[in-house]
XYZ file of N, CA, C and O in Angstrom:
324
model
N 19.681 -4.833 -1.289
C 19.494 -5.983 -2.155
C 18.022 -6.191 -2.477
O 17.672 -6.539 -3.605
N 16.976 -5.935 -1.278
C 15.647 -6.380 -1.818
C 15.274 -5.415 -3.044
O 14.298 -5.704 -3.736
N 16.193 -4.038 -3.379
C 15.304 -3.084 -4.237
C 15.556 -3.903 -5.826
O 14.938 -3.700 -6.871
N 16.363 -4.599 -5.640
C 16.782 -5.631 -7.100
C 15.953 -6.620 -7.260
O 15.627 -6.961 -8.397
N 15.542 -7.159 -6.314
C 14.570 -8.456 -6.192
C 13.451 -7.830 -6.933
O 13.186 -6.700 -6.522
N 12.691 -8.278 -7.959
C 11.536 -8.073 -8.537
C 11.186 -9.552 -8.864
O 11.656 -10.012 -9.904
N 10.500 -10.248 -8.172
C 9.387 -11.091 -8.186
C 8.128 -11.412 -9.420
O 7.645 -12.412 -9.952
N 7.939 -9.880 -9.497
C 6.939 -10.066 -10.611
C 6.765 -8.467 -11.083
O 6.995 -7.542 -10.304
N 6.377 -8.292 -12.310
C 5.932 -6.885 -12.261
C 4.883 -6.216 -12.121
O 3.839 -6.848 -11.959
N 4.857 -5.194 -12.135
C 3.570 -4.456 -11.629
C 2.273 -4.290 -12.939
O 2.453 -3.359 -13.724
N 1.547 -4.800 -13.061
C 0.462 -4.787 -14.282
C -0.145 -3.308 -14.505
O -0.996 -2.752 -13.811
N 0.467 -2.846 -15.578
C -0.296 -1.438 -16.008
C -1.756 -1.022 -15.710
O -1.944 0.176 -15.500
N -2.873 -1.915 -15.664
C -3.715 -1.977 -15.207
C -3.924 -1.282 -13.520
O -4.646 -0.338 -13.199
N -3.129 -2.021 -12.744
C -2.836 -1.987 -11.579
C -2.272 -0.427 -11.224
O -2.849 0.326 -10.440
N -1.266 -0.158 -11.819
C -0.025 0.918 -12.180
C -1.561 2.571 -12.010
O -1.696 3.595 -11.341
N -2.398 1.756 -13.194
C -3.044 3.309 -13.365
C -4.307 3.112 -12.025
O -4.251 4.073 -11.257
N -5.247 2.209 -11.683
C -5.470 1.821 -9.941
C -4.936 2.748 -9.257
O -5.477 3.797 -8.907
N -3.830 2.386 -9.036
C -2.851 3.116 -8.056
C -2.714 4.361 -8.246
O -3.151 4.976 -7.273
N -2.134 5.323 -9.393
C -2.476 6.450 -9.550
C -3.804 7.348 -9.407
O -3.745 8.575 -9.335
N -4.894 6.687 -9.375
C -6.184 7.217 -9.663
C -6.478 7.278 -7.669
O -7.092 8.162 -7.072
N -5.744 5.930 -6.999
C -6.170 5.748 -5.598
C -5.105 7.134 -4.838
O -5.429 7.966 -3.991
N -3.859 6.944 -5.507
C -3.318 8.333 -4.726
C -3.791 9.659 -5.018
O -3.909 10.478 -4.107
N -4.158 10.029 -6.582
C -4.683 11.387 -6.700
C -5.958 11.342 -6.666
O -6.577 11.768 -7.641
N -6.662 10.810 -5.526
C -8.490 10.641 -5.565
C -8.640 12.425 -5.113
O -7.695 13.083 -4.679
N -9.864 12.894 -5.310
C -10.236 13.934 -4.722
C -11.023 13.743 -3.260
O -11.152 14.796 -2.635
N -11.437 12.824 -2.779
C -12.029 12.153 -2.021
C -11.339 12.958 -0.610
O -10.120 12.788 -0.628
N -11.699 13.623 0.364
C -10.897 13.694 1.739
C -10.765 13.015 2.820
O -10.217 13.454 3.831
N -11.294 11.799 2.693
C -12.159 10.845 4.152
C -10.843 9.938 3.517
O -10.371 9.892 2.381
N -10.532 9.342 4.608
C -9.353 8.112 5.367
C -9.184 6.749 4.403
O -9.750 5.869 5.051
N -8.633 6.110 3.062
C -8.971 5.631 2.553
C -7.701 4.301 2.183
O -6.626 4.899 2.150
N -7.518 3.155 1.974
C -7.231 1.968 2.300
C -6.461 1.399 1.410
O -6.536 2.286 0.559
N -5.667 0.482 0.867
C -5.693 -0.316 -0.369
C -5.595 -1.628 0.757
O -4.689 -1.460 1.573
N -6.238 -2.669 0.897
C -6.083 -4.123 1.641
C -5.819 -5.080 1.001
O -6.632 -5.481 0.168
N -4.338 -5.872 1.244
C -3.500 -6.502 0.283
C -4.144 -8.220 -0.472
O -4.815 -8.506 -1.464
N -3.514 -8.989 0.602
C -3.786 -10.381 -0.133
C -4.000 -11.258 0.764
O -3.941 -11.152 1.989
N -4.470 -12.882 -0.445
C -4.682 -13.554 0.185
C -3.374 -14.588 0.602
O -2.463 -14.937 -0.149
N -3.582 -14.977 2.089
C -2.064 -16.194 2.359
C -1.162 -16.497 1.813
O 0.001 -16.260 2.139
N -1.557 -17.099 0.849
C -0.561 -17.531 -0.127
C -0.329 -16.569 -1.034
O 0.495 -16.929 -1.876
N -0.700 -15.598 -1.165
C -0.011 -14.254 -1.955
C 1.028 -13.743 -1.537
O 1.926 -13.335 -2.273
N 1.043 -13.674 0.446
C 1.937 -12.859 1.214
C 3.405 -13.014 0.564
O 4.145 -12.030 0.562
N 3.797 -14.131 0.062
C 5.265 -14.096 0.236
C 6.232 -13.921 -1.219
O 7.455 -13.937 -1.358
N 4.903 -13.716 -2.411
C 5.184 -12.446 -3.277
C 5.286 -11.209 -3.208
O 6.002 -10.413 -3.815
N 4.047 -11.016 -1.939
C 3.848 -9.228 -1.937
C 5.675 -8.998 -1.379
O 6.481 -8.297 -1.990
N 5.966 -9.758 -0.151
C 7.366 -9.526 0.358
C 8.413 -9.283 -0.571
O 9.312 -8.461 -0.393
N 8.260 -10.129 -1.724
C 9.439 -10.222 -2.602
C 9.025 -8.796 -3.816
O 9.868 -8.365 -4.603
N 8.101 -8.444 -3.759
C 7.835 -7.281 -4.561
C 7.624 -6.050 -4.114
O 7.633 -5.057 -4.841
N 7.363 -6.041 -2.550
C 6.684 -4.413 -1.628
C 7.443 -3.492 -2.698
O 6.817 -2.859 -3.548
N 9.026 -3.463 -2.580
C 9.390 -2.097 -2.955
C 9.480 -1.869 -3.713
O 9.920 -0.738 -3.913
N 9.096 -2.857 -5.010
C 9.010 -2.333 -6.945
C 7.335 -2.211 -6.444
O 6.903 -3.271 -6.897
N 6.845 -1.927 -6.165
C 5.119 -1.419 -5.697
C 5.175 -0.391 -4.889
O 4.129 0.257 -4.826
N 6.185 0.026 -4.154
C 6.058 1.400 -3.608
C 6.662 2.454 -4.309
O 6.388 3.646 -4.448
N 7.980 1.363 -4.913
C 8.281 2.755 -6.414
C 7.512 3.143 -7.076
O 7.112 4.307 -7.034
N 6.977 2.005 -8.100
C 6.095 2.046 -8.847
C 4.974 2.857 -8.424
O 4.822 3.702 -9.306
N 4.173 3.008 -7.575
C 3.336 3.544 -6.767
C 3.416 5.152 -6.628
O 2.442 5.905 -6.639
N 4.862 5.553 -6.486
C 5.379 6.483 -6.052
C 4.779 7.274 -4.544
O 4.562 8.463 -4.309
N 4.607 5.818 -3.535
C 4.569 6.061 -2.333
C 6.124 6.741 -1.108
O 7.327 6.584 -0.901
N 5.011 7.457 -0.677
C 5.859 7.678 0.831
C 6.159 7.516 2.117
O 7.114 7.734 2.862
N 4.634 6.891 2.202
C 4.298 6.649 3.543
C 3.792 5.213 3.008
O 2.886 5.247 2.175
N 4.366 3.762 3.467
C 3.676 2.660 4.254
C 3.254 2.354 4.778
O 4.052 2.204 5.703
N 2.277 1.979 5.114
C 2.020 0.945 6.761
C 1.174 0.151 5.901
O 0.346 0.132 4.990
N 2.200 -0.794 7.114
C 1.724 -2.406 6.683
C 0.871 -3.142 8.179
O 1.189 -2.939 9.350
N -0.157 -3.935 7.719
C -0.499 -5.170 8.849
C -0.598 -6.003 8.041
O -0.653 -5.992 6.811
N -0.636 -7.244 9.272
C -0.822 -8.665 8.680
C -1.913 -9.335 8.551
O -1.929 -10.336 7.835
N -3.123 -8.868 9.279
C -4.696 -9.232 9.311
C -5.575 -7.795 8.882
O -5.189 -6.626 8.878
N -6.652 -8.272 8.593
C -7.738 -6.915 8.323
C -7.999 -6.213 9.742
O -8.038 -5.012 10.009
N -8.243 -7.849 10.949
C -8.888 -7.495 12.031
C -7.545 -6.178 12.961
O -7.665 -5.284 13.798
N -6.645 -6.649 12.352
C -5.212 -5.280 12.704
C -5.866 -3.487 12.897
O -5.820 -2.706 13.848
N -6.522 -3.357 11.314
C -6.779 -2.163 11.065
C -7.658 -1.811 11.816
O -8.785 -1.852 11.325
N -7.566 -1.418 13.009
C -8.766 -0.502 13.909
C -8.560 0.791 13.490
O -7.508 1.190 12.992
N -9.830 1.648 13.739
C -9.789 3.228 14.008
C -8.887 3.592 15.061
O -8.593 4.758 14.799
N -8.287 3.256 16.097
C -7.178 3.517 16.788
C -6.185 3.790 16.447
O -5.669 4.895 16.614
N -5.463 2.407 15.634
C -4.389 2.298 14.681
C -4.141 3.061 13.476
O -3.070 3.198 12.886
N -5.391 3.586 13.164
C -5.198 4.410 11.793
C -4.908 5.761 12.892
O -3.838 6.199 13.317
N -6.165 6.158 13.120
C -5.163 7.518 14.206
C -4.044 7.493 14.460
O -3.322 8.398 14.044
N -3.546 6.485 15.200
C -1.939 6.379 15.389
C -1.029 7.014 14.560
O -0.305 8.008 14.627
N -1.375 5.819 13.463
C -0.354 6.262 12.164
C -0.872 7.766 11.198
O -0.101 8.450 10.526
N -1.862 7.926 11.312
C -2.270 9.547 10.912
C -1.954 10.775 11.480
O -2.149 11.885 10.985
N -1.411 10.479 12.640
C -0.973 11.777 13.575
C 0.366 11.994 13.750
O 0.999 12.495 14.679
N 0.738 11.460 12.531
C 2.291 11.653 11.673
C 2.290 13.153 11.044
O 3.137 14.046 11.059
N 0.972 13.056 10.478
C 0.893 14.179 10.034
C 0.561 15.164 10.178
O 0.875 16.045 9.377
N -0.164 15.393 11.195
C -0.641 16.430 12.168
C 0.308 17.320 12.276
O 0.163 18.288 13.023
């Protein structure tokens, strides 16, 4: 049911962002960091028309910046290893 829920749509602007952030040439460890408070409970109602849209595979989500340690990114990077 949430893949029906669309909240809002994704701004073409944004759309080509996103393309340019997944096909960067760049090789170093690199981020997109979401919103503010009162944003959160759009991003919820929209994550998965933004990961389509996106044409992501891999997620990870936190709920604070102070979340994202160099630990935690290792963690979740040694998925791919």
């Amino acid at each position: 049911m949430s893949d029906s829920l669309v909240v809002c749509e994704v701004d073409p602007e944004l759309k080509e962002k996103l393309r340019k952030f997944r096909f960067r040439k760049e090789t170093d460890n690199a981020a997109i960091v979401s919103c503010k408070p009162e944003q959160q409970m759009m991003y919820a109602g929209s994550k998965n028309r933004l990961v389509q849209t996106a044409e992501l595979t891999k997620v990870f989500e936190i709920r604070t910046t102070d979340d994202l340690t160099e630990a935690w990114l290792k963690e979740k990077l040694s998925f791919f290893r």
